[in-house]
GROMACS .gro file of C-alpha atoms in nm:
model
  480
    1UNK     CA    1  -0.470   2.066   4.566
    2UNK     CA    2  -0.435   2.442   4.602
    3UNK     CA    3  -0.204   2.399   4.903
    4UNK     CA    4   0.021   2.155   4.715
    5UNK     CA    5   0.023   2.386   4.412
    6UNK     CA    6   0.136   2.682   4.619
    7UNK     CA    7   0.404   2.481   4.803
    8UNK     CA    8   0.545   2.350   4.475
    9UNK     CA    9   0.540   2.698   4.326
   10UNK     CA   10   0.714   2.855   4.627
   11UNK     CA   11   0.989   2.592   4.615
   12UNK     CA   12   1.038   2.657   4.242
   13UNK     CA   13   1.052   3.036   4.292
   14UNK     CA   14   1.300   3.010   4.579
   15UNK     CA   15   1.518   2.779   4.370
   16UNK     CA   16   1.529   3.016   4.073
   17UNK     CA   17   1.601   3.322   4.289
   18UNK     CA   18   1.876   3.134   4.473
   19UNK     CA   19   2.039   3.032   4.145
   20UNK     CA   20   2.029   3.392   4.025
   21UNK     CA   21   2.184   3.514   4.348
   22UNK     CA   22   2.452   3.243   4.343
   23UNK     CA   23   2.538   3.324   3.981
   24UNK     CA   24   2.593   3.687   4.080
   25UNK     CA   25   2.816   3.578   4.368
   26UNK     CA   26   3.024   3.363   4.132
   27UNK     CA   27   3.063   3.639   3.873
   28UNK     CA   28   3.413   3.757   3.787
   29UNK     CA   29   3.331   4.126   3.830
   30UNK     CA   30   3.107   4.405   3.707
   31UNK     CA   31   3.210   4.399   3.343
   32UNK     CA   32   3.028   4.402   3.012
   33UNK     CA   33   3.157   4.057   2.917
   34UNK     CA   34   3.057   3.909   3.252
   35UNK     CA   35   2.702   4.040   3.241
   36UNK     CA   36   2.626   3.964   2.876
   37UNK     CA   37   2.837   3.655   2.788
   38UNK     CA   38   2.921   3.515   3.136
   39UNK     CA   39   3.286   3.602   3.089
   40UNK     CA   40   3.324   3.340   2.813
   41UNK     CA   41   3.329   3.062   3.074
   42UNK     CA   42   3.020   2.855   2.983
   43UNK     CA   43   3.066   2.480   2.942
   44UNK     CA   44   2.898   2.240   2.700
   45UNK     CA   45   2.622   2.145   2.947
   46UNK     CA   46   2.531   2.509   2.995
   47UNK     CA   47   2.528   2.578   2.621
   48UNK     CA   48   2.318   2.276   2.528
   49UNK     CA   49   2.062   2.306   2.807
   50UNK     CA   50   2.034   2.680   2.758
   51UNK     CA   51   1.959   2.644   2.386
   52UNK     CA   52   1.716   2.359   2.453
   53UNK     CA   53   1.537   2.535   2.738
   54UNK     CA   54   1.516   2.865   2.550
   55UNK     CA   55   1.362   2.697   2.246
   56UNK     CA   56   1.120   2.496   2.462
   57UNK     CA   57   0.919   2.801   2.566
   58UNK     CA   58   0.579   2.823   2.733
   59UNK     CA   59   0.444   2.841   2.379
   60UNK     CA   60   0.606   2.503   2.313
   61UNK     CA   61   0.454   2.343   2.624
   62UNK     CA   62   0.106   2.471   2.536
   63UNK     CA   63   0.078   2.588   2.176
   64UNK     CA   64   0.327   2.377   1.981
   65UNK     CA   65   0.207   2.046   2.125
   66UNK     CA   66  -0.146   2.164   2.046
   67UNK     CA   67  -0.046   2.227   1.685
   68UNK     CA   68   0.079   1.870   1.649
   69UNK     CA   69  -0.240   1.746   1.813
   70UNK     CA   70  -0.445   1.919   1.545
   71UNK     CA   71  -0.211   1.903   1.245
   72UNK     CA   72   0.067   1.645   1.270
   73UNK     CA   73   0.193   1.731   0.922
   74UNK     CA   74   0.362   2.018   1.103
   75UNK     CA   75   0.548   1.765   1.320
   76UNK     CA   76   0.745   1.638   1.020
   77UNK     CA   77   0.884   1.983   0.946
   78UNK     CA   78   0.935   2.048   1.317
   79UNK     CA   79   1.136   1.727   1.354
   80UNK     CA   80   1.361   1.802   1.057
   81UNK     CA   81   1.406   2.157   1.184
   82UNK     CA   82   1.501   2.036   1.531
   83UNK     CA   83   1.776   1.818   1.382
   84UNK     CA   84   1.897   2.090   1.145
   85UNK     CA   85   1.895   2.388   1.385
   86UNK     CA   86   2.196   2.288   1.602
   87UNK     CA   87   2.414   2.223   1.298
   88UNK     CA   88   2.313   2.555   1.149
   89UNK     CA   89   2.406   2.715   1.480
   90UNK     CA   90   2.744   2.542   1.463
   91UNK     CA   91   2.788   2.674   1.107
   92UNK     CA   92   2.746   3.026   1.248
   93UNK     CA   93   2.897   2.964   1.588
   94UNK     CA   94   3.236   2.821   1.498
   95UNK     CA   95   3.331   3.150   1.331
   96UNK     CA   96   3.119   3.386   1.539
   97UNK     CA   97   3.274   3.258   1.863
   98UNK     CA   98   3.631   3.301   1.737
   99UNK     CA   99   3.567   3.652   1.604
  100UNK     CA  100   3.364   3.747   1.910
  101UNK     CA  101   3.631   3.625   2.149
  102UNK     CA  102   3.904   3.812   1.961
  103UNK     CA  103   3.717   4.142   1.945
  104UNK     CA  104   3.517   4.103   2.269
  105UNK     CA  105   3.173   4.088   2.108
  106UNK     CA  106   2.865   4.020   2.316
  107UNK     CA  107   2.607   4.064   2.037
  108UNK     CA  108   2.583   3.984   1.668
  109UNK     CA  109   2.515   4.350   1.595
  110UNK     CA  110   2.875   4.406   1.710
  111UNK     CA  111   2.981   4.185   1.421
  112UNK     CA  112   2.743   4.346   1.170
  113UNK     CA  113   2.841   4.702   1.257
  114UNK     CA  114   3.215   4.637   1.258
  115UNK     CA  115   3.232   4.419   0.947
  116UNK     CA  116   3.017   4.646   0.732
  117UNK     CA  117   3.179   4.957   0.886
  118UNK     CA  118   2.851   5.129   0.960
  119UNK     CA  119   2.738   5.256   1.298
  120UNK     CA  120   2.403   5.354   1.146
  121UNK     CA  121   2.347   4.999   1.019
  122UNK     CA  122   2.435   4.859   1.360
  123UNK     CA  123   2.192   5.096   1.528
  124UNK     CA  124   1.904   5.043   1.282
  125UNK     CA  125   1.933   4.663   1.299
  126UNK     CA  126   1.941   4.677   1.678
  127UNK     CA  127   1.643   4.915   1.699
  128UNK     CA  128   1.425   4.714   1.461
  129UNK     CA  129   1.499   4.382   1.627
  130UNK     CA  130   1.437   4.518   1.976
  131UNK     CA  131   1.113   4.694   1.876
  132UNK     CA  132   0.972   4.389   1.700
  133UNK     CA  133   1.108   4.125   1.937
  134UNK     CA  134   0.996   4.276   2.268
  135UNK     CA  135   0.628   4.173   2.222
  136UNK     CA  136   0.754   3.819   2.159
  137UNK     CA  137   0.877   3.808   2.519
  138UNK     CA  138   0.530   3.872   2.657
  139UNK     CA  139   0.387   3.538   2.542
  140UNK     CA  140   0.611   3.367   2.795
  141UNK     CA  141   0.424   3.545   3.074
  142UNK     CA  142   0.075   3.469   2.943
  143UNK     CA  143   0.097   3.088   2.956
  144UNK     CA  144   0.222   3.071   3.318
  145UNK     CA  145  -0.050   3.314   3.429
  146UNK     CA  146  -0.320   3.104   3.266
  147UNK     CA  147  -0.188   2.770   3.390
  148UNK     CA  148  -0.161   2.891   3.752
  149UNK     CA  149  -0.521   3.006   3.731
  150UNK     CA  150  -0.621   2.658   3.609
  151UNK     CA  151  -0.406   2.474   3.864
  152UNK     CA  152  -0.560   2.674   4.148
  153UNK     CA  153  -0.911   2.602   4.028
  154UNK     CA  154  -0.961   2.967   3.941
  155UNK     CA  155  -0.871   3.088   4.291
  156UNK     CA  156  -0.558   3.272   4.175
  157UNK     CA  157  -0.639   3.522   3.897
  158UNK     CA  158  -0.439   3.534   3.575
  159UNK     CA  159  -0.272   3.866   3.653
  160UNK     CA  160  -0.133   3.743   3.985
  161UNK     CA  161   0.038   3.450   3.815
  162UNK     CA  162   0.175   3.665   3.533
  163UNK     CA  163   0.311   3.926   3.776
  164UNK     CA  164   0.466   3.668   4.010
  165UNK     CA  165   0.625   3.487   3.718
  166UNK     CA  166   0.755   3.809   3.563
  167UNK     CA  167   0.895   3.952   3.885
  168UNK     CA  168   1.090   3.635   3.967
  169UNK     CA  169   1.239   3.608   3.618
  170UNK     CA  170   1.323   3.978   3.599
  171UNK     CA  171   1.491   3.974   3.941
  172UNK     CA  172   1.729   3.684   3.879
  173UNK     CA  173   1.812   3.803   3.526
  174UNK     CA  174   1.876   4.157   3.650
  175UNK     CA  175   2.091   4.031   3.937
  176UNK     CA  176   2.302   3.765   3.769
  177UNK     CA  177   2.301   3.845   3.397
  178UNK     CA  178   2.391   3.576   3.146
  179UNK     CA  179   2.547   3.354   3.413
  180UNK     CA  180   2.214   3.343   3.599
  181UNK     CA  181   2.032   3.277   3.272
  182UNK     CA  182   2.258   2.981   3.192
  183UNK     CA  183   2.234   2.827   3.540
  184UNK     CA  184   1.858   2.864   3.566
  185UNK     CA  185   1.818   2.732   3.210
  186UNK     CA  186   1.994   2.411   3.314
  187UNK     CA  187   1.760   2.370   3.611
  188UNK     CA  188   1.453   2.461   3.407
  189UNK     CA  189   1.551   2.221   3.128
  190UNK     CA  190   1.584   1.936   3.378
  191UNK     CA  191   1.247   2.027   3.531
  192UNK     CA  192   1.082   2.015   3.189
  193UNK     CA  193   1.233   1.677   3.105
  194UNK     CA  194   1.135   1.530   3.442
  195UNK     CA  195   0.783   1.671   3.422
  196UNK     CA  196   0.717   1.542   3.072
  197UNK     CA  197   0.864   1.204   3.170
  198UNK     CA  198   0.589   1.180   3.432
  199UNK     CA  199   0.309   1.312   3.209
  200UNK     CA  200   0.374   1.119   2.885
  201UNK     CA  201   0.312   0.761   3.014
  202UNK     CA  202  -0.015   0.873   3.171
  203UNK     CA  203  -0.135   1.034   2.848
  204UNK     CA  204  -0.041   0.726   2.644
  205UNK     CA  205  -0.230   0.519   2.900
  206UNK     CA  206  -0.530   0.749   2.857
  207UNK     CA  207  -0.517   0.668   2.486
  208UNK     CA  208  -0.545   0.297   2.570
  209UNK     CA  209  -0.176   0.218   2.556
  210UNK     CA  210   0.087   0.232   2.283
  211UNK     CA  211  -0.063  -0.027   2.048
  212UNK     CA  212  -0.417   0.094   2.093
  213UNK     CA  213  -0.302   0.448   2.018
  214UNK     CA  214  -0.164   0.338   1.683
  215UNK     CA  215  -0.475   0.140   1.600
  216UNK     CA  216  -0.707   0.430   1.673
  217UNK     CA  217  -0.486   0.706   1.539
  218UNK     CA  218  -0.710   0.907   1.306
  219UNK     CA  219  -0.632   0.890   0.937
  220UNK     CA  220  -0.574   1.263   0.910
  221UNK     CA  221  -0.285   1.257   1.158
  222UNK     CA  222  -0.109   0.939   1.040
  223UNK     CA  223   0.195   1.105   0.889
  224UNK     CA  224   0.341   0.794   0.734
  225UNK     CA  225   0.030   0.712   0.533
  226UNK     CA  226  -0.059   0.858   0.192
  227UNK     CA  227  -0.168   1.221   0.187
  228UNK     CA  228  -0.017   1.282   0.527
  229UNK     CA  229   0.024   1.657   0.488
  230UNK     CA  230   0.095   1.959   0.274
  231UNK     CA  231   0.449   2.022   0.151
  232UNK     CA  232   0.429   2.391   0.239
  233UNK     CA  233   0.305   2.324   0.591
  234UNK     CA  234   0.592   2.082   0.647
  235UNK     CA  235   0.844   2.318   0.488
  236UNK     CA  236   0.710   2.613   0.684
  237UNK     CA  237   0.770   2.443   1.016
  238UNK     CA  238   1.115   2.329   0.905
  239UNK     CA  239   1.190   2.688   0.812
  240UNK     CA  240   1.067   2.827   1.144
  241UNK     CA  241   1.255   2.578   1.362
  242UNK     CA  242   1.563   2.521   1.147
  243UNK     CA  243   1.638   2.881   1.048
  244UNK     CA  244   1.418   3.129   1.235
  245UNK     CA  245   1.485   2.995   1.583
  246UNK     CA  246   1.867   3.001   1.551
  247UNK     CA  247   1.841   3.356   1.413
  248UNK     CA  248   1.650   3.492   1.712
  249UNK     CA  249   1.862   3.709   1.945
  250UNK     CA  250   1.765   3.508   2.252
  251UNK     CA  251   1.907   3.190   2.093
  252UNK     CA  252   2.216   3.284   1.896
  253UNK     CA  253   2.377   3.476   2.182
  254UNK     CA  254   2.466   3.131   2.322
  255UNK     CA  255   2.717   3.097   2.039
  256UNK     CA  256   2.929   3.370   2.198
  257UNK     CA  257   2.944   3.247   2.560
  258UNK     CA  258   3.151   2.925   2.533
  259UNK     CA  259   3.488   2.907   2.705
  260UNK     CA  260   3.649   2.758   2.392
  261UNK     CA  261   3.562   2.622   2.049
  262UNK     CA  262   3.581   2.258   2.154
  263UNK     CA  263   3.328   2.328   2.428
  264UNK     CA  264   3.097   2.491   2.177
  265UNK     CA  265   3.124   2.185   1.951
  266UNK     CA  266   3.036   1.950   2.237
  267UNK     CA  267   2.749   2.177   2.331
  268UNK     CA  268   2.608   2.162   1.979
  269UNK     CA  269   2.623   1.781   1.975
  270UNK     CA  270   2.447   1.766   2.311
  271UNK     CA  271   2.188   2.013   2.180
  272UNK     CA  272   2.107   1.773   1.894
  273UNK     CA  273   2.022   1.506   2.151
  274UNK     CA  274   1.812   1.738   2.366
  275UNK     CA  275   1.617   1.879   2.071
  276UNK     CA  276   1.543   1.528   1.947
  277UNK     CA  277   1.404   1.453   2.292
  278UNK     CA  278   1.185   1.764   2.258
  279UNK     CA  279   1.062   1.627   1.925
  280UNK     CA  280   0.975   1.292   2.083
  281UNK     CA  281   0.786   1.472   2.359
  282UNK     CA  282   0.579   1.650   2.094
  283UNK     CA  283   0.524   1.321   1.912
  284UNK     CA  284   0.410   1.123   2.217
  285UNK     CA  285   0.184   1.394   2.355
  286UNK     CA  286   0.039   1.525   2.029
  287UNK     CA  287  -0.056   1.182   1.897
  288UNK     CA  288  -0.171   1.024   2.223
  289UNK     CA  289  -0.396   1.321   2.299
  290UNK     CA  290  -0.544   1.307   1.948
  291UNK     CA  291  -0.672   0.959   2.037
  292UNK     CA  292  -0.752   1.016   2.405
  293UNK     CA  293  -0.934   1.350   2.383
  294UNK     CA  294  -1.018   1.447   2.024
  295UNK     CA  295  -1.194   1.762   1.912
  296UNK     CA  296  -1.051   2.017   2.155
  297UNK     CA  297  -1.046   2.373   2.019
  298UNK     CA  298  -0.846   2.586   2.037
  299UNK     CA  299  -0.578   2.322   2.033
  300UNK     CA  300  -0.346   2.509   2.271
  301UNK     CA  301  -0.587   2.410   2.551
  302UNK     CA  302  -0.558   2.037   2.490
  303UNK     CA  303  -0.278   1.970   2.741
  304UNK     CA  304  -0.465   2.139   3.024
  305UNK     CA  305  -0.792   1.971   2.926
  306UNK     CA  306  -0.629   1.626   2.913
  307UNK     CA  307  -0.464   1.662   3.252
  308UNK     CA  308  -0.787   1.787   3.412
  309UNK     CA  309  -0.975   1.489   3.265
  310UNK     CA  310  -0.727   1.205   3.314
  311UNK     CA  311  -0.482   1.311   3.585
  312UNK     CA  312  -0.591   1.625   3.774
  313UNK     CA  313  -0.336   1.548   4.045
  314UNK     CA  314  -0.065   1.628   3.787
  315UNK     CA  315  -0.184   1.983   3.721
  316UNK     CA  316   0.067   2.133   3.970
  317UNK     CA  317   0.346   1.939   3.798
  318UNK     CA  318   0.239   2.061   3.456
  319UNK     CA  319   0.216   2.414   3.594
  320UNK     CA  320   0.581   2.401   3.703
  321UNK     CA  321   0.678   2.263   3.360
  322UNK     CA  322   0.508   2.560   3.192
  323UNK     CA  323   0.669   2.805   3.434
  324UNK     CA  324   1.013   2.653   3.371
  325UNK     CA  325   0.958   2.665   2.996
  326UNK     CA  326   0.843   3.026   3.005
  327UNK     CA  327   1.122   3.152   3.229
  328UNK     CA  328   1.393   2.984   3.024
  329UNK     CA  329   1.282   3.181   2.719
  330UNK     CA  330   1.191   3.510   2.884
  331UNK     CA  331   1.524   3.546   3.066
  332UNK     CA  332   1.718   3.479   2.745
  333UNK     CA  333   1.519   3.740   2.556
  334UNK     CA  334   1.566   3.999   2.829
  335UNK     CA  335   1.944   3.958   2.845
  336UNK     CA  336   1.975   3.943   2.464
  337UNK     CA  337   1.784   4.266   2.404
  338UNK     CA  338   1.955   4.437   2.695
  339UNK     CA  339   2.295   4.353   2.545
  340UNK     CA  340   2.198   4.497   2.207
  341UNK     CA  341   2.074   4.829   2.339
  342UNK     CA  342   2.349   4.863   2.598
  343UNK     CA  343   2.622   4.804   2.340
  344UNK     CA  344   2.467   4.950   2.024
  345UNK     CA  345   2.276   5.246   2.162
  346UNK     CA  346   2.437   5.342   2.491
  347UNK     CA  347   2.806   5.257   2.466
  348UNK     CA  348   2.847   5.320   2.094
  349UNK     CA  349   2.637   5.634   2.055
  350UNK     CA  350   2.544   5.790   2.389
  351UNK     CA  351   2.848   5.739   2.611
  352UNK     CA  352   3.147   5.593   2.420
  353UNK     CA  353   3.374   5.660   2.719
  354UNK     CA  354   3.159   5.464   2.963
  355UNK     CA  355   3.348   5.240   3.203
  356UNK     CA  356   3.277   4.868   3.228
  357UNK     CA  357   3.114   4.925   3.565
  358UNK     CA  358   2.883   5.187   3.412
  359UNK     CA  359   2.794   4.961   3.118
  360UNK     CA  360   2.718   4.680   3.364
  361UNK     CA  361   2.477   4.907   3.552
  362UNK     CA  362   2.307   5.027   3.233
  363UNK     CA  363   2.269   4.664   3.123
  364UNK     CA  364   2.095   4.584   3.451
  365UNK     CA  365   1.862   4.883   3.413
  366UNK     CA  366   1.770   4.782   3.058
  367UNK     CA  367   1.709   4.424   3.170
  368UNK     CA  368   1.456   4.560   3.419
  369UNK     CA  369   1.303   4.782   3.152
  370UNK     CA  370   1.254   4.508   2.892
  371UNK     CA  371   1.116   4.272   3.154
  372UNK     CA  372   0.864   4.528   3.276
  373UNK     CA  373   0.754   4.618   2.921
  374UNK     CA  374   0.696   4.249   2.842
  375UNK     CA  375   0.497   4.212   3.164
  376UNK     CA  376   0.277   4.513   3.085
  377UNK     CA  377   0.201   4.375   2.738
  378UNK     CA  378   0.113   4.038   2.891
  379UNK     CA  379  -0.122   4.202   3.141
  380UNK     CA  380  -0.295   4.397   2.866
  381UNK     CA  381  -0.302   4.072   2.663
  382UNK     CA  382  -0.450   4.217   2.341
  383UNK     CA  383  -0.661   3.971   2.146
  384UNK     CA  384  -0.433   3.984   1.841
  385UNK     CA  385  -0.110   3.955   2.041
  386UNK     CA  386  -0.018   3.614   1.894
  387UNK     CA  387  -0.036   3.760   1.544
  388UNK     CA  388   0.212   4.035   1.632
  389UNK     CA  389   0.438   3.786   1.807
  390UNK     CA  390   0.465   3.572   1.493
  391UNK     CA  391   0.542   3.881   1.287
  392UNK     CA  392   0.800   3.997   1.541
  393UNK     CA  393   0.991   3.670   1.529
  394UNK     CA  394   0.988   3.675   1.148
  395UNK     CA  395   1.119   4.032   1.125
  396UNK     CA  396   1.390   3.956   1.381
  397UNK     CA  397   1.517   3.689   1.145
  398UNK     CA  398   1.613   3.943   0.878
  399UNK     CA  399   1.960   4.008   1.017
  400UNK     CA  400   2.063   3.650   0.936
  401UNK     CA  401   2.204   3.715   0.583
  402UNK     CA  402   2.416   3.997   0.723
  403UNK     CA  403   2.558   3.766   0.990
  404UNK     CA  404   2.635   3.489   0.740
  405UNK     CA  405   2.782   3.745   0.499
  406UNK     CA  406   3.012   3.887   0.766
  407UNK     CA  407   3.128   3.538   0.861
  408UNK     CA  408   3.169   3.378   0.518
  409UNK     CA  409   3.124   3.609   0.218
  410UNK     CA  410   3.415   3.836   0.129
  411UNK     CA  411   3.218   4.023  -0.136
  412UNK     CA  412   2.942   4.157   0.088
  413UNK     CA  413   2.926   4.538   0.102
  414UNK     CA  414   2.771   4.797   0.328
  415UNK     CA  415   2.525   4.903   0.056
  416UNK     CA  416   2.429   4.540  -0.001
  417UNK     CA  417   2.371   4.487   0.371
  418UNK     CA  418   2.145   4.792   0.387
  419UNK     CA  419   1.950   4.687   0.077
  420UNK     CA  420   1.904   4.330   0.194
  421UNK     CA  421   1.800   4.406   0.551
  422UNK     CA  422   1.561   4.691   0.470
  423UNK     CA  423   1.395   4.509   0.179
  424UNK     CA  424   1.357   4.191   0.384
  425UNK     CA  425   1.194   4.376   0.673
  426UNK     CA  426   0.956   4.566   0.442
  427UNK     CA  427   0.844   4.253   0.254
  428UNK     CA  428   0.799   4.051   0.573
  429UNK     CA  429   0.597   4.327   0.740
  430UNK     CA  430   0.389   4.366   0.422
  431UNK     CA  431   0.293   3.999   0.413
  432UNK     CA  432   0.209   3.993   0.783
  433UNK     CA  433   0.017   4.317   0.819
  434UNK     CA  434  -0.112   4.410   0.473
  435UNK     CA  435  -0.138   4.117   0.232
  436UNK     CA  436  -0.163   3.740   0.257
  437UNK     CA  437   0.159   3.563   0.148
  438UNK     CA  438   0.138   3.332  -0.155
  439UNK     CA  439   0.309   3.056   0.046
  440UNK     CA  440   0.083   2.898   0.312
  441UNK     CA  441   0.190   2.804   0.661
  442UNK     CA  442   0.328   3.002   0.955
  443UNK     CA  443   0.664   3.067   0.789
  444UNK     CA  444   0.546   3.184   0.448
  445UNK     CA  445   0.591   3.557   0.503
  446UNK     CA  446   0.937   3.523   0.657
  447UNK     CA  447   1.053   3.288   0.380
  448UNK     CA  448   0.953   3.534   0.106
  449UNK     CA  449   1.111   3.818   0.303
  450UNK     CA  450   1.432   3.620   0.337
  451UNK     CA  451   1.448   3.540  -0.035
  452UNK     CA  452   1.412   3.911  -0.117
  453UNK     CA  453   1.665   3.996   0.154
  454UNK     CA  454   1.930   3.761   0.015
  455UNK     CA  455   1.860   3.864  -0.345
  456UNK     CA  456   1.905   4.236  -0.273
  457UNK     CA  457   2.206   4.171  -0.050
  458UNK     CA  458   2.387   3.973  -0.319
  459UNK     CA  459   2.293   4.184  -0.623
  460UNK     CA  460   2.366   4.521  -0.463
  461UNK     CA  461   2.690   4.392  -0.310
  462UNK     CA  462   2.813   4.270  -0.649
  463UNK     CA  463   2.719   4.605  -0.805
  464UNK     CA  464   2.901   4.820  -0.547
  465UNK     CA  465   3.260   4.869  -0.439
  466UNK     CA  466   3.384   4.583  -0.221
  467UNK     CA  467   3.519   4.632   0.127
  468UNK     CA  468   3.894   4.669   0.173
  469UNK     CA  469   4.044   4.316   0.159
  470UNK     CA  470   4.261   4.398   0.461
  471UNK     CA  471   3.950   4.487   0.658
  472UNK     CA  472   3.773   4.167   0.551
  473UNK     CA  473   4.080   3.966   0.650
  474UNK     CA  474   4.047   4.095   1.008
  475UNK     CA  475   3.734   3.882   1.032
  476UNK     CA  476   3.743   3.602   0.778
  477UNK     CA  477   4.121   3.578   0.751
  478UNK     CA  478   4.164   3.432   1.098
  479UNK     CA  479   4.025   3.098   0.972
  480UNK     CA  480   4.289   3.033   0.707
   0.00000   0.00000   0.00000
């Protein structure tokens, strides 16, 4: 088993490194747009698979399925969120792409800084998101390290798996930029779909078959029966998947890479299909495992426990699925954060006269830096890391009202943007680190923070001098 595991892993690693190298070969030159948005040449397949694969992280393959195993009420909100998220991304993307293509944007902080005419706002938003979001990247190294240890029967220690995983992902992202991220995401998405297609029938069989699974499904996880779940738990998961995920910098960058608007539209439609498949995967695995192997705690260990018990020969396959899921999210986060700091910190404030070639090099260096930092955090693996990761994702969401305001609301002002963003971050941090939020569920703190954010943004904007209509027309006027 160990020999087969290593062979499968080596083939996977070689494939990812080759795709990264080939993406670099096919690049159109050492330019900022090439490295961060693939030269605006991405097709609908690349967009849809990249969004799908980025969302289906190692946390999805291990933790999210475990959540549905233990609390299927969350699956209802997750399912609604999965359907809603692509359309919300289209709502942002159809304008963001057009503006970004016209003004050569590679990050949403480009849009925020230019629309609200504030370099300080651009820089603060970028700094806060990068600081809080970097720990989020580390979780995608933890799962692969653990699963390789399990697949090797404990022969390969956790740190070896985490380092190998991190080095491979960092290398191809550093070498090929966004183009490598897109190409590897397609491959990794296909690997995940193929792997789950093999695993699901076996797990349903372990539950006694489809009909037996429904007959034995415990009352507490039968969502379509009375008292199936809490409203706030359902809403919280809808909020996280439907709004928070599209707001994350590793996801929404995909809205800027399409070669044209029609391609982006097709990509969004395809994303709806892929995310519904991801929902069905969660449904089949979460519910079948609840019947086949009840009582596993913590629930994020249920997939590994089930495979060890019912189909140990599939552990190498599941390991590759987890590695593909983790890489597809880690690479997106690395390139997204690198773009923000390269554009917002380096080119805007440190070296405004930097050439494209120089910016390309700095982007590569920062990609290495963020990847290494995430790897170090994963190796330290503090016991409360998951808590900080949840908080980081929630805080990173607070730039969303500013993005929507810049795209759609003519009355938004610089003062309003400052008030909304700062208040939203403070409230979200307060309810994660200091006080328990009054709304239960994983999204309670971010929801309250967002309400405060929007309230301050709107009220302060209406109370302060509006932006010059001619300036606003440079952004929102192109859609008339």
